[in-house]
Amino acid sequence: MFHLLDGSSVQAPFMSTTNKQYISSTDNLKILKLPYHQGGDKRQFSMYILLPEAQDGLWGLAKMLSTEPGFIENHIPTEKVQVGQFKLPKFKISFGLEVSNLLKGLGLQLPFNTEADLSKMVDSPATQNLYISSVCHKSSVEVNEEGTEAAAATSVEVAFRSLPQKIDFVADHPFLFLIREDINGVVLFVGHVVNPLLSS
């Protein structure tokens, strides 16, 4: 069962594992780190699941995340630990936005009108007739048994070493998630799951 913010519950598909995980735990927050497989890329991407202890603690956690500098950096799991009970709901979230008007409002006007010069971007005799008609942004995050996928990124590969302490991580109520590049600390995606059945 996944407990909703209004006090009701829904039955949702969960994943579980007995493998060791990167988890940090405080009195009111647990954070799970799922590192992405690096391949040949030197950047280090990870998904973080931020689970408040209180079933209705999502908005308080969101406020801390947005107002306390260094909040993520101070709570990142650094050790792999043995898990006791581990449950994470499957979810998929997509978001799309047409951002042309936003860019124009920020002062980026020239590429959108017929006087645009895109000759250095496009090698074609027709460049004099080209201009940008729209800019769209789309992102997608999916978590399932095979790992996590973000905007057609890559799946999670996990390797672990043992620690004596076992920590439970049961994400059976609303939580935040984010995808971060760990070397420079840039957050690429941030979102929340309040009902995994409403994933789109």
Tab-separated table of C-alpha atoms in Angstrom:
chain	number	residue	atom	x	y	z
A	1	MET	CA	0.000	0.000	0.000
A	2	PHE	CA	1.127	3.557	-0.799
A	3	HIS	CA	-0.234	6.148	1.642
A	4	LEU	CA	-1.474	9.392	0.049
A	5	LEU	CA	-1.348	12.917	1.484
A	6	ASP	CA	-5.118	12.949	2.122
A	7	GLY	CA	-4.832	9.930	4.447
A	8	SER	CA	-6.151	7.351	1.968
A	9	SER	CA	-4.073	4.566	0.398
A	10	VAL	CA	-3.688	2.926	-3.000
A	11	GLN	CA	-2.265	-0.432	-3.920
A	12	ALA	CA	0.801	0.143	-6.099
A	13	PRO	CA	3.544	-2.049	-7.599
A	14	PHE	CA	6.745	-1.937	-5.527
A	15	MET	CA	10.256	-3.182	-6.141
A	16	SER	CA	12.403	-4.679	-3.431
A	17	THR	CA	15.955	-5.888	-3.045
A	18	THR	CA	18.270	-7.442	-0.507
A	19	ASN	CA	21.356	-5.833	-2.098
A	20	LYS	CA	23.268	-3.233	-0.133
A	21	GLN	CA	22.455	0.380	-1.004
A	22	TYR	CA	23.727	3.912	-0.436
A	23	ILE	CA	21.370	5.175	2.292
A	24	SER	CA	21.679	7.953	4.833
A	25	SER	CA	19.268	8.224	7.733
A	26	THR	CA	18.378	10.931	10.251
A	27	ASP	CA	15.457	11.204	12.649
A	28	ASN	CA	13.131	12.700	10.045
A	29	LEU	CA	14.663	11.848	6.645
A	30	LYS	CA	16.117	8.949	4.677
A	31	ILE	CA	17.954	9.424	1.410
A	32	LEU	CA	18.649	6.674	-1.099
A	33	LYS	CA	21.367	7.224	-3.713
A	34	LEU	CA	21.190	5.229	-6.953
A	35	PRO	CA	24.379	5.850	-8.990
A	36	TYR	CA	24.099	5.638	-12.769
A	37	HIS	CA	26.538	3.504	-14.724
A	38	GLN	CA	29.283	5.829	-15.954
A	39	GLY	CA	30.449	4.228	-19.192
A	40	GLY	CA	33.155	6.367	-20.783
A	41	ASP	CA	31.775	9.598	-19.353
A	42	LYS	CA	33.784	11.203	-16.531
A	43	ARG	CA	30.688	12.824	-15.030
A	44	GLN	CA	28.984	10.964	-12.162
A	45	PHE	CA	25.184	11.032	-12.223
A	46	SER	CA	22.988	9.713	-9.418
A	47	MET	CA	19.291	9.609	-8.625
A	48	TYR	CA	18.361	10.495	-5.055
A	49	ILE	CA	15.109	9.511	-3.364
A	50	LEU	CA	14.385	11.827	-0.400
A	51	LEU	CA	11.904	10.125	1.918
A	52	PRO	CA	10.531	12.132	4.842
A	53	GLU	CA	9.826	10.112	7.977
A	54	ALA	CA	6.342	11.616	8.337
A	55	GLN	CA	3.767	10.432	5.821
A	56	ASP	CA	2.692	14.063	5.319
A	57	GLY	CA	6.236	15.475	5.431
A	58	LEU	CA	6.629	16.102	1.691
A	59	TRP	CA	5.977	19.861	1.675
A	60	GLY	CA	8.163	20.518	4.719
A	61	LEU	CA	10.967	18.588	3.022
A	62	ALA	CA	10.465	20.550	-0.208
A	63	LYS	CA	10.732	23.807	1.756
A	64	MET	CA	13.988	22.696	3.418
A	65	LEU	CA	15.401	21.640	0.054
A	66	SER	CA	14.644	25.030	-1.506
A	67	THR	CA	15.604	27.314	1.404
A	68	GLU	CA	18.591	25.682	3.112
A	69	PRO	CA	21.841	26.100	1.144
A	70	GLY	CA	23.844	22.904	1.081
A	71	PHE	CA	20.884	20.740	2.200
A	72	ILE	CA	21.569	18.021	-0.370
A	73	GLU	CA	25.325	18.141	0.092
A	74	ASN	CA	24.926	17.730	3.869
A	75	HIS	CA	22.666	14.678	3.569
A	76	ILE	CA	24.188	12.680	0.713
A	77	PRO	CA	24.779	9.018	1.574
A	78	THR	CA	28.473	8.193	1.470
A	79	GLU	CA	28.384	4.601	2.711
A	80	LYS	CA	26.766	1.504	1.305
A	81	VAL	CA	24.744	-0.266	3.966
A	82	GLN	CA	22.915	-3.516	4.290
A	83	VAL	CA	19.191	-3.098	3.894
A	84	GLY	CA	16.529	-4.647	6.051
A	85	GLN	CA	13.177	-3.972	4.438
A	86	PHE	CA	13.508	-2.201	1.084
A	87	LYS	CA	10.542	-1.117	-1.025
A	88	LEU	CA	10.415	1.505	-3.773
A	89	PRO	CA	7.353	2.064	-5.969
A	90	LYS	CA	7.668	1.915	-9.738
A	91	PHE	CA	6.855	5.262	-11.312
A	92	LYS	CA	7.174	7.199	-14.555
A	93	ILE	CA	6.842	10.961	-14.861
A	94	SER	CA	7.009	13.010	-18.060
A	95	PHE	CA	6.870	16.765	-18.512
A	96	GLY	CA	6.794	18.900	-21.640
A	97	LEU	CA	6.892	22.656	-22.094
A	98	GLU	CA	7.050	25.014	-25.078
A	99	VAL	CA	9.567	27.663	-23.969
A	100	SER	CA	9.712	30.108	-26.903
A	101	ASN	CA	7.705	32.814	-25.118
A	102	LEU	CA	9.799	32.368	-21.963
A	103	LEU	CA	13.021	32.844	-23.945
A	104	LYS	CA	11.587	35.868	-25.740
A	105	GLY	CA	10.562	37.333	-22.377
A	106	LEU	CA	14.174	36.946	-21.206
A	107	GLY	CA	15.304	39.025	-24.188
A	108	LEU	CA	16.198	36.353	-26.763
A	109	GLN	CA	14.355	37.865	-29.746
A	110	LEU	CA	16.552	37.706	-32.841
A	111	PRO	CA	16.573	33.938	-33.539
A	112	PHE	CA	12.769	33.966	-33.561
A	113	ASN	CA	12.282	36.537	-36.315
A	114	THR	CA	12.836	36.393	-40.056
A	115	GLU	CA	16.031	38.479	-39.810
A	116	ALA	CA	17.814	35.697	-37.931
A	117	ASP	CA	21.189	34.581	-39.246
A	118	LEU	CA	21.595	30.862	-38.608
A	119	SER	CA	24.352	30.383	-41.198
A	120	LYS	CA	26.922	29.381	-38.554
A	121	MET	CA	24.572	26.700	-37.185
A	122	VAL	CA	23.267	25.200	-40.422
A	123	ASP	CA	25.356	24.418	-43.484
A	124	SER	CA	22.806	24.897	-46.222
A	125	PRO	CA	22.177	27.389	-49.006
A	126	ALA	CA	18.703	27.902	-47.492
A	127	THR	CA	20.027	29.441	-44.236
A	128	GLN	CA	18.837	32.906	-45.267
A	129	ASN	CA	15.272	31.607	-45.060
A	130	LEU	CA	15.653	29.946	-41.663
A	131	TYR	CA	14.626	31.168	-38.223
A	132	ILE	CA	13.626	29.436	-34.976
A	133	SER	CA	9.871	28.894	-34.860
A	134	SER	CA	9.678	27.156	-31.481
A	135	VAL	CA	11.742	25.664	-28.667
A	136	CYS	CA	10.336	22.712	-26.748
A	137	HIS	CA	11.642	21.059	-23.593
A	138	LYS	CA	10.632	17.516	-22.610
A	139	SER	CA	11.890	15.419	-19.746
A	140	SER	CA	11.045	11.966	-18.518
A	141	VAL	CA	12.050	9.956	-15.474
A	142	GLU	CA	11.167	6.285	-14.992
A	143	VAL	CA	12.014	3.934	-12.147
A	144	ASN	CA	11.334	0.216	-12.558
A	145	GLU	CA	12.922	-3.173	-11.913
A	146	GLU	CA	15.621	-2.553	-14.498
A	147	GLY	CA	16.800	0.656	-12.829
A	148	THR	CA	16.158	4.317	-13.473
A	149	GLU	CA	15.994	6.053	-16.813
A	150	ALA	CA	16.071	9.791	-17.247
A	151	ALA	CA	15.481	11.336	-20.645
A	152	ALA	CA	16.759	8.163	-22.316
A	153	ALA	CA	19.829	8.157	-20.101
A	154	THR	CA	21.116	4.835	-18.785
A	155	SER	CA	20.126	2.244	-16.241
A	156	VAL	CA	21.507	1.889	-12.733
A	157	GLU	CA	24.348	-0.492	-12.059
A	158	VAL	CA	25.060	-1.050	-8.408
A	159	ALA	CA	28.071	-2.627	-6.701
A	160	PHE	CA	28.259	-2.892	-2.937
A	161	ARG	CA	30.460	-3.701	0.027
A	162	SER	CA	29.089	-4.682	3.380
A	163	LEU	CA	28.547	-2.698	6.554
A	164	PRO	CA	27.134	-4.263	9.701
A	165	GLN	CA	24.163	-1.920	10.137
A	166	LYS	CA	20.882	-2.687	8.355
A	167	ILE	CA	18.614	0.195	7.379
A	168	ASP	CA	15.018	-0.057	6.211
A	169	PHE	CA	13.972	2.065	3.237
A	170	VAL	CA	10.250	1.771	2.583
A	171	ALA	CA	8.977	4.509	0.252
A	172	ASP	CA	5.292	3.865	0.921
A	173	HIS	CA	4.307	7.551	1.148
A	174	PRO	CA	5.036	10.756	-0.839
A	175	PHE	CA	8.694	11.534	-1.513
A	176	LEU	CA	10.963	13.816	-3.530
A	177	PHE	CA	13.449	12.649	-6.120
A	178	LEU	CA	16.239	14.360	-7.981
A	179	ILE	CA	18.937	13.537	-10.473
A	180	ARG	CA	22.270	15.199	-9.823
A	181	GLU	CA	25.727	15.318	-11.326
A	182	ASP	CA	27.812	14.563	-8.252
A	183	ILE	CA	31.154	16.111	-9.227
A	184	ASN	CA	29.874	19.664	-9.689
A	185	GLY	CA	26.602	19.317	-7.733
A	186	VAL	CA	24.286	20.401	-10.568
A	187	VAL	CA	20.708	19.142	-10.160
A	188	LEU	CA	19.254	18.192	-13.564
A	189	PHE	CA	15.821	16.920	-12.543
A	190	VAL	CA	13.713	17.383	-9.431
A	191	GLY	CA	10.206	16.130	-8.789
A	192	HIS	CA	7.924	14.410	-6.336
A	193	VAL	CA	5.766	11.310	-6.249
A	194	VAL	CA	2.503	11.704	-4.355
A	195	ASN	CA	0.717	8.784	-6.043
A	196	PRO	CA	2.748	6.323	-8.200
A	197	LEU	CA	-0.439	5.229	-9.988
A	198	LEU	CA	-0.843	8.729	-11.452
A	199	SER	CA	2.521	8.569	-13.229
A	200	SER	CA	2.293	9.652	-16.833
